[in-house]
mmCIF file of C-alpha atoms in Angstrom:
data_model
loop_
_atom_site.group_PDB
_atom_site.id
_atom_site.type_symbol
_atom_site.label_atom_id
_atom_site.label_comp_id
_atom_site.label_asym_id
_atom_site.label_seq_id
_atom_site.Cartn_x
_atom_site.Cartn_y
_atom_site.Cartn_z
ATOM 1 C CA MET A 7 4.988 20.855 -2.763
ATOM 2 C CA ASN A 8 1.994 21.180 -5.094
ATOM 3 C CA TYR A 9 1.295 18.389 -7.562
ATOM 4 C CA ASP A 10 -0.809 18.242 -10.717
ATOM 5 C CA ASN A 11 -1.879 14.589 -10.593
ATOM 6 C CA ILE A 12 -2.181 13.834 -6.892
ATOM 7 C CA ARG A 13 -3.237 15.523 -3.688
ATOM 8 C CA PHE A 14 -0.669 15.260 -0.937
ATOM 9 C CA ASP A 15 -0.617 16.461 2.636
ATOM 10 C CA ILE A 16 0.929 15.672 6.003
ATOM 11 C CA ASP A 17 -0.989 16.387 9.192
ATOM 12 C CA ASP A 18 -0.167 15.316 12.740
ATOM 13 C CA GLY A 19 1.900 12.295 11.724
ATOM 14 C CA VAL A 20 -0.473 11.179 8.932
ATOM 15 C CA ALA A 21 0.595 11.526 5.300
ATOM 16 C CA GLN A 22 -1.997 11.033 2.580
ATOM 17 C CA ILE A 23 -1.554 10.579 -1.154
ATOM 18 C CA THR A 24 -4.762 10.830 -3.169
ATOM 19 C CA LEU A 25 -4.490 9.830 -6.824
ATOM 20 C CA ASN A 26 -6.224 12.749 -8.516
ATOM 21 C CA ARG A 27 -7.189 12.091 -12.122
ATOM 22 C CA PRO A 28 -10.844 11.241 -11.418
ATOM 23 C CA ASP A 29 -11.961 11.784 -15.020
ATOM 24 C CA LYS A 30 -9.587 8.946 -16.006
ATOM 25 C CA LEU A 31 -10.314 6.759 -12.975
ATOM 26 C CA ASN A 32 -6.900 7.832 -11.634
ATOM 27 C CA SER A 33 -5.042 5.839 -14.263
ATOM 28 C CA PHE A 34 -1.287 6.295 -14.327
ATOM 29 C CA THR A 35 0.665 8.480 -16.710
ATOM 30 C CA GLN A 36 4.353 9.264 -16.646
ATOM 31 C CA ALA A 37 3.541 12.563 -14.943
ATOM 32 C CA MET A 38 1.525 10.882 -12.199
ATOM 33 C CA HIS A 39 4.311 8.384 -11.605
ATOM 34 C CA ARG A 40 6.696 11.297 -11.081
ATOM 35 C CA ASP A 41 4.297 12.979 -8.667
ATOM 36 C CA VAL A 42 3.773 9.832 -6.588
ATOM 37 C CA ARG A 43 7.496 9.075 -6.462
ATOM 38 C CA SER A 44 8.237 12.613 -5.318
ATOM 39 C CA ALA A 45 5.557 12.445 -2.614
ATOM 40 C CA LEU A 46 6.907 9.107 -1.388
ATOM 41 C CA ASP A 47 10.368 10.661 -1.160
ATOM 42 C CA GLU A 48 8.871 13.411 1.007
ATOM 43 C CA VAL A 49 7.156 10.842 3.224
ATOM 44 C CA LYS A 50 10.364 8.893 3.705
ATOM 45 C CA ALA A 51 12.380 12.012 4.518
ATOM 46 C CA ASP A 52 9.889 13.485 6.996
ATOM 47 C CA GLN A 53 10.535 11.930 10.404
ATOM 48 C CA SER A 54 7.210 13.221 11.719
ATOM 49 C CA VAL A 55 5.271 10.854 9.428
ATOM 50 C CA ARG A 56 4.144 7.676 11.168
ATOM 51 C CA VAL A 57 1.568 6.352 8.703
ATOM 52 C CA LEU A 58 0.782 6.770 5.000
ATOM 53 C CA VAL A 59 -2.726 6.623 3.544
ATOM 54 C CA LEU A 60 -3.148 5.953 -0.180
ATOM 55 C CA THR A 61 -6.520 6.455 -1.863
ATOM 56 C CA GLY A 62 -8.169 7.753 -5.023
ATOM 57 C CA ALA A 63 -10.336 10.737 -5.923
ATOM 58 C CA GLY A 64 -13.785 10.364 -7.431
ATOM 59 C CA ARG A 65 -15.541 7.093 -8.170
ATOM 60 C CA GLY A 66 -12.475 4.909 -8.692
ATOM 61 C CA PHE A 67 -9.274 4.037 -6.881
ATOM 62 C CA CYS A 68 -7.027 3.401 -9.883
ATOM 63 C CA ALA A 69 -7.640 1.893 -13.311
ATOM 64 C CA GLY A 70 -3.966 1.045 -13.826
ATOM 65 C CA GLN A 71 -2.070 2.367 -16.820
ATOM 66 C CA ASP A 72 -3.603 5.135 -18.929
ATOM 67 C CA LEU A 73 -3.535 3.337 -22.272
ATOM 68 C CA SER A 74 -4.323 6.528 -24.163
ATOM 69 C CA GLU A 75 -0.875 7.863 -23.277
ATOM 70 C CA ARG A 76 0.733 4.914 -25.042
ATOM 71 C CA ALA A 77 -1.683 5.126 -27.963
ATOM 72 C CA GLU A 78 -0.404 8.616 -28.711
ATOM 73 C CA GLU A 79 2.763 7.102 -30.189
ATOM 74 C CA PRO A 80 1.494 4.751 -32.936
ATOM 75 C CA GLY A 81 4.022 2.780 -34.909
ATOM 76 C CA GLN A 82 6.764 3.125 -32.325
ATOM 77 C CA GLU A 83 8.178 -0.010 -30.786
ATOM 78 C CA LEU A 84 7.032 -0.263 -27.188
ATOM 79 C CA ASP A 85 8.974 -1.920 -24.377
ATOM 80 C CA LEU A 86 6.474 -2.556 -21.615
ATOM 81 C CA GLY A 87 9.182 -4.201 -19.531
ATOM 82 C CA ASP A 88 11.030 -0.898 -19.507
ATOM 83 C CA SER A 89 7.882 0.857 -18.271
ATOM 84 C CA VAL A 90 7.446 -1.676 -15.463
ATOM 85 C CA GLU A 91 11.116 -1.493 -14.526
ATOM 86 C CA LYS A 92 11.232 2.299 -14.404
ATOM 87 C CA ASN A 93 7.795 3.054 -12.988
ATOM 88 C CA TYR A 94 5.685 0.312 -11.435
ATOM 89 C CA ALA A 95 8.392 -1.872 -9.896
ATOM 90 C CA PRO A 96 10.074 1.035 -8.054
ATOM 91 C CA LEU A 97 6.652 2.248 -6.894
ATOM 92 C CA VAL A 98 5.812 -1.117 -5.325
ATOM 93 C CA GLN A 99 9.252 -1.408 -3.762
ATOM 94 C CA ALA A 100 9.039 2.101 -2.327
ATOM 95 C CA LEU A 101 5.718 1.326 -0.653
ATOM 96 C CA ARG A 102 6.997 -1.956 0.779
ATOM 97 C CA ASP A 103 10.177 -0.316 2.073
ATOM 98 C CA LEU A 104 8.536 2.571 3.936
ATOM 99 C CA PRO A 105 9.398 2.403 7.665
ATOM 100 C CA MET A 106 5.753 2.864 8.689
ATOM 101 C CA PRO A 107 2.360 1.266 8.052
ATOM 102 C CA VAL A 108 0.786 1.981 4.667
ATOM 103 C CA VAL A 109 -3.019 1.995 4.611
ATOM 104 C CA CYS A 110 -4.844 1.787 1.296
ATOM 105 C CA ALA A 111 -8.466 2.959 1.073
ATOM 106 C CA VAL A 112 -9.947 1.507 -2.110
ATOM 107 C CA ASN A 113 -12.889 3.787 -2.854
ATOM 108 C CA GLY A 114 -13.916 2.259 -6.188
ATOM 109 C CA VAL A 115 -12.644 0.052 -8.967
ATOM 110 C CA ALA A 116 -9.022 -1.086 -8.681
ATOM 111 C CA ALA A 117 -8.018 -2.551 -12.020
ATOM 112 C CA GLY A 118 -4.776 -3.857 -13.453
ATOM 113 C CA ALA A 119 -1.793 -2.122 -11.905
ATOM 114 C CA GLY A 120 -4.253 -0.282 -9.669
ATOM 115 C CA ALA A 121 -5.401 -3.527 -8.069
ATOM 116 C CA ASN A 122 -1.856 -4.688 -7.432
ATOM 117 C CA LEU A 123 -0.794 -1.269 -6.161
ATOM 118 C CA ALA A 124 -3.416 -1.658 -3.447
ATOM 119 C CA LEU A 125 -2.133 -5.142 -2.602
ATOM 120 C CA ALA A 126 1.379 -3.721 -2.132
ATOM 121 C CA CYS A 127 0.096 -1.774 0.884
ATOM 122 C CA ASP A 128 0.064 -3.159 4.430
ATOM 123 C CA ILE A 129 -3.600 -2.716 5.338
ATOM 124 C CA VAL A 130 -6.300 -2.507 2.665
ATOM 125 C CA LEU A 131 -9.781 -1.189 3.400
ATOM 126 C CA ALA A 132 -12.287 -1.257 0.546
ATOM 127 C CA ALA A 133 -15.712 0.273 0.128
ATOM 128 C CA LYS A 134 -18.456 -2.281 -0.423
ATOM 129 C CA SER A 135 -18.975 -0.945 -3.948
ATOM 130 C CA ALA A 136 -15.276 -1.345 -4.811
ATOM 131 C CA SER A 137 -13.894 -4.173 -6.906
ATOM 132 C CA PHE A 138 -10.595 -5.670 -8.001
ATOM 133 C CA VAL A 139 -9.927 -6.743 -11.594
ATOM 134 C CA GLU A 140 -6.770 -8.322 -13.003
ATOM 135 C CA VAL A 141 -7.431 -7.123 -16.542
ATOM 136 C CA PHE A 142 -4.007 -8.001 -17.943
ATOM 137 C CA CYS A 143 -5.144 -11.274 -19.533
ATOM 138 C CA LYS A 144 -7.593 -9.343 -21.712
ATOM 139 C CA LEU A 145 -4.664 -7.443 -23.217
ATOM 140 C CA GLY A 146 -2.328 -10.404 -23.646
ATOM 141 C CA LEU A 147 -0.202 -9.366 -20.661
ATOM 142 C CA ILE A 148 0.725 -10.675 -17.214
ATOM 143 C CA PRO A 149 -0.250 -9.174 -13.836
ATOM 144 C CA ASP A 150 2.579 -6.735 -13.182
ATOM 145 C CA THR A 151 3.097 -4.247 -10.330
ATOM 146 C CA GLY A 152 3.800 -7.257 -8.121
ATOM 147 C CA GLY A 153 0.588 -9.078 -9.042
ATOM 148 C CA THR A 154 2.260 -12.414 -9.729
ATOM 149 C CA TYR A 155 3.930 -12.141 -6.306
ATOM 150 C CA PHE A 156 1.059 -10.891 -4.141
ATOM 151 C CA LEU A 157 -1.864 -12.889 -5.501
ATOM 152 C CA PRO A 158 -0.694 -16.459 -4.777
ATOM 153 C CA ARG A 159 0.722 -15.456 -1.399
ATOM 154 C CA LEU A 160 -2.493 -13.781 -0.307
ATOM 155 C CA ILE A 161 -5.154 -16.126 -1.670
ATOM 156 C CA GLY A 162 -3.385 -19.293 -2.841
ATOM 157 C CA SER A 163 -2.480 -20.546 -6.290
ATOM 158 C CA ALA A 164 -5.945 -21.739 -7.397
ATOM 159 C CA ARG A 165 -7.710 -18.433 -6.781
ATOM 160 C CA ALA A 166 -4.728 -16.437 -8.017
ATOM 161 C CA MET A 167 -4.690 -18.426 -11.242
ATOM 162 C CA GLY A 168 -8.406 -17.912 -11.762
ATOM 163 C CA LEU A 169 -8.219 -14.159 -11.254
ATOM 164 C CA ALA A 170 -5.137 -13.824 -13.470
ATOM 165 C CA LEU A 171 -6.330 -16.039 -16.344
ATOM 166 C CA LEU A 172 -9.989 -15.023 -16.431
ATOM 167 C CA GLY A 173 -9.837 -11.363 -15.468
ATOM 168 C CA GLU A 174 -13.177 -11.540 -13.692
ATOM 169 C CA LYS A 175 -14.239 -8.769 -11.335
ATOM 170 C CA LEU A 176 -13.801 -9.584 -7.653
ATOM 171 C CA THR A 177 -16.112 -7.720 -5.305
ATOM 172 C CA ALA A 178 -14.749 -6.128 -2.158
ATOM 173 C CA GLU A 179 -16.876 -8.451 -0.025
ATOM 174 C CA ARG A 180 -15.419 -11.542 -1.673
ATOM 175 C CA ALA A 181 -11.928 -10.045 -1.560
ATOM 176 C CA GLU A 182 -12.299 -9.813 2.206
ATOM 177 C CA SER A 183 -13.673 -13.349 2.535
ATOM 178 C CA TRP A 184 -10.761 -14.675 0.473
ATOM 179 C CA GLY A 185 -8.192 -12.836 2.592
ATOM 180 C CA LEU A 186 -7.063 -10.587 -0.244
ATOM 181 C CA ILE A 187 -7.772 -7.447 1.782
ATOM 182 C CA TRP A 188 -8.133 -6.581 5.461
ATOM 183 C CA LYS A 189 -11.704 -5.306 5.513
ATOM 184 C CA CYS A 190 -14.718 -4.392 3.376
ATOM 185 C CA VAL A 191 -16.736 -1.504 4.833
ATOM 186 C CA PRO A 192 -19.921 0.358 3.862
ATOM 187 C CA ASP A 193 -19.189 3.084 1.340
ATOM 188 C CA GLU A 194 -20.298 5.820 3.710
ATOM 189 C CA ASP A 195 -17.910 4.562 6.419
ATOM 190 C CA LEU A 196 -14.737 4.249 4.348
ATOM 191 C CA VAL A 197 -13.327 7.720 5.011
ATOM 192 C CA GLN A 198 -14.088 7.630 8.727
ATOM 193 C CA GLN A 199 -12.690 4.148 9.277
ATOM 194 C CA THR A 200 -9.578 5.017 7.275
ATOM 195 C CA GLN A 201 -9.034 8.150 9.362
ATOM 196 C CA GLU A 202 -9.519 6.220 12.601
ATOM 197 C CA LEU A 203 -6.981 3.627 11.497
ATOM 198 C CA ALA A 204 -4.526 6.328 10.446
ATOM 199 C CA ARG A 205 -4.847 8.098 13.800
ATOM 200 C CA HIS A 206 -4.270 4.785 15.569
ATOM 201 C CA PHE A 207 -1.045 4.176 13.664
ATOM 202 C CA ALA A 208 0.059 7.799 14.139
ATOM 203 C CA SER A 209 0.165 7.189 17.903
ATOM 204 C CA ALA A 210 1.517 3.627 17.761
ATOM 205 C CA PRO A 211 5.110 2.353 18.289
ATOM 206 C CA THR A 212 6.193 3.005 14.716
ATOM 207 C CA LYS A 213 9.624 1.391 14.856
ATOM 208 C CA GLY A 214 8.169 -1.855 16.160
ATOM 209 C CA LEU A 215 5.549 -1.819 13.407
ATOM 210 C CA ALA A 216 8.229 -1.170 10.788
ATOM 211 C CA PHE A 217 10.231 -4.152 12.037
ATOM 212 C CA THR A 218 7.079 -6.268 12.034
ATOM 213 C CA LYS A 219 6.532 -5.390 8.364
ATOM 214 C CA GLN A 220 10.116 -6.290 7.526
ATOM 215 C CA ALA A 221 9.956 -9.580 9.372
ATOM 216 C CA LEU A 222 6.707 -10.675 7.755
ATOM 217 C CA HIS A 223 8.002 -9.769 4.302
ATOM 218 C CA ALA A 224 11.256 -11.638 4.928
ATOM 219 C CA SER A 225 9.375 -14.776 5.976
ATOM 220 C CA ALA A 226 8.304 -15.333 2.349
ATOM 221 C CA SER A 227 11.828 -16.441 1.439
ATOM 222 C CA ASN A 228 13.555 -17.196 4.762
ATOM 223 C CA THR A 229 13.974 -20.596 6.299
ATOM 224 C CA LEU A 230 12.654 -21.068 9.826
ATOM 225 C CA GLN A 231 16.177 -20.757 11.209
ATOM 226 C CA GLN A 232 16.800 -17.564 9.269
ATOM 227 C CA GLN A 233 13.529 -16.136 10.521
ATOM 228 C CA LEU A 234 14.305 -17.030 14.130
ATOM 229 C CA THR A 235 17.687 -15.346 13.790
ATOM 230 C CA LEU A 236 16.038 -12.239 12.320
ATOM 231 C CA GLU A 237 13.564 -12.146 15.200
ATOM 232 C CA CYS A 238 16.435 -12.272 17.702
ATOM 233 C CA MET A 239 18.231 -9.380 16.004
ATOM 234 C CA MET A 240 15.106 -7.251 15.821
ATOM 235 C CA MET A 241 14.080 -7.914 19.402
ATOM 236 C CA SER A 242 17.562 -6.974 20.605
ATOM 237 C CA GLU A 243 17.248 -3.574 18.966
ATOM 238 C CA LEU A 244 13.619 -2.965 19.887
ATOM 239 C CA GLY A 245 14.248 -3.904 23.505
ATOM 240 C CA ASN A 246 16.410 -0.799 23.812
ATOM 241 C CA SER A 247 13.889 1.533 22.195
ATOM 242 C CA PHE A 248 12.021 4.344 23.901
ATOM 243 C CA ASP A 249 8.673 2.892 22.876
ATOM 244 C CA TYR A 250 9.353 -0.474 24.498
ATOM 245 C CA ARG A 251 10.332 1.201 27.764
ATOM 246 C CA GLU A 252 7.290 3.449 27.555
ATOM 247 C CA GLY A 253 5.006 0.510 26.797
ATOM 248 C CA VAL A 254 6.223 -1.424 29.833
ATOM 249 C CA ALA A 255 6.013 1.660 32.070
ATOM 250 C CA ALA A 256 2.468 2.402 30.905
ATOM 251 C CA PHE A 257 1.446 -1.200 31.545
ATOM 252 C CA MET A 258 2.857 -1.108 35.058
ATOM 253 C CA ASP A 259 1.286 2.297 35.766
ATOM 254 C CA LYS A 260 -2.052 1.220 34.287
ATOM 255 C CA ARG A 261 -2.144 4.199 31.908
ATOM 256 C CA ALA A 262 -2.250 4.744 28.166
ATOM 257 C CA PRO A 263 1.232 4.708 26.579
ATOM 258 C CA GLN A 264 2.615 7.805 24.879
ATOM 259 C CA PHE A 265 4.639 6.320 22.047
ATOM 260 C CA LYS A 266 7.037 8.501 20.070
ATOM 261 C CA GLY A 267 7.716 6.085 17.223
ATOM 262 C CA LYS A 268 11.333 5.626 18.337
#
């Protein structure tokens, strides 16, 4: 399917969504939300996909909400909670629920909802020139798109509070040192390292990785006993998978495994 606000393709197990409104720093409109949701539905339905890459076109990753779209309706009462409920919350949930790794390549500024969209992904690579800004406080708002959930869990309450209340720009290098993202890389290496990571995941044991995602997410609210029980259930199912049998056979044969993601 062709889209107006994103670029989307699937190739050899790798799906990629590129936010494609570079003149607006890839800020979200209603139309772009629809495009991304549709692409995510395609990813979820296509059993050949074993990894999703999310990135932005041009000099920015995503500047969050396109405020000019809302400014076009002056005088009308605006329910921002409705916008979050219908657009940003389902987007975050869809990314978290995908049964495959989601890699985010932050190629430039990630501001507001754009910053928290990146944090909703499983592995975040950022170019050295990229930055993260929780701009909500400068508009009298709160960090939505999961920001109030991700920030304290990733970097602790003190740093989360500082970013959320001050809205200061966080460089990619500091984001890595704080544990907010996986890795900061030289700008010229971002595409290559993202592709290498995507190819790795496209040949990995996808079902085991999907269960790993689920288990780590569940640990945020589970008790230790609940988590141990979940691990037992997951290991029971994975122990009967093709990929586990292939992994053991490859280890015994001293060869590279040929995982099928099943």
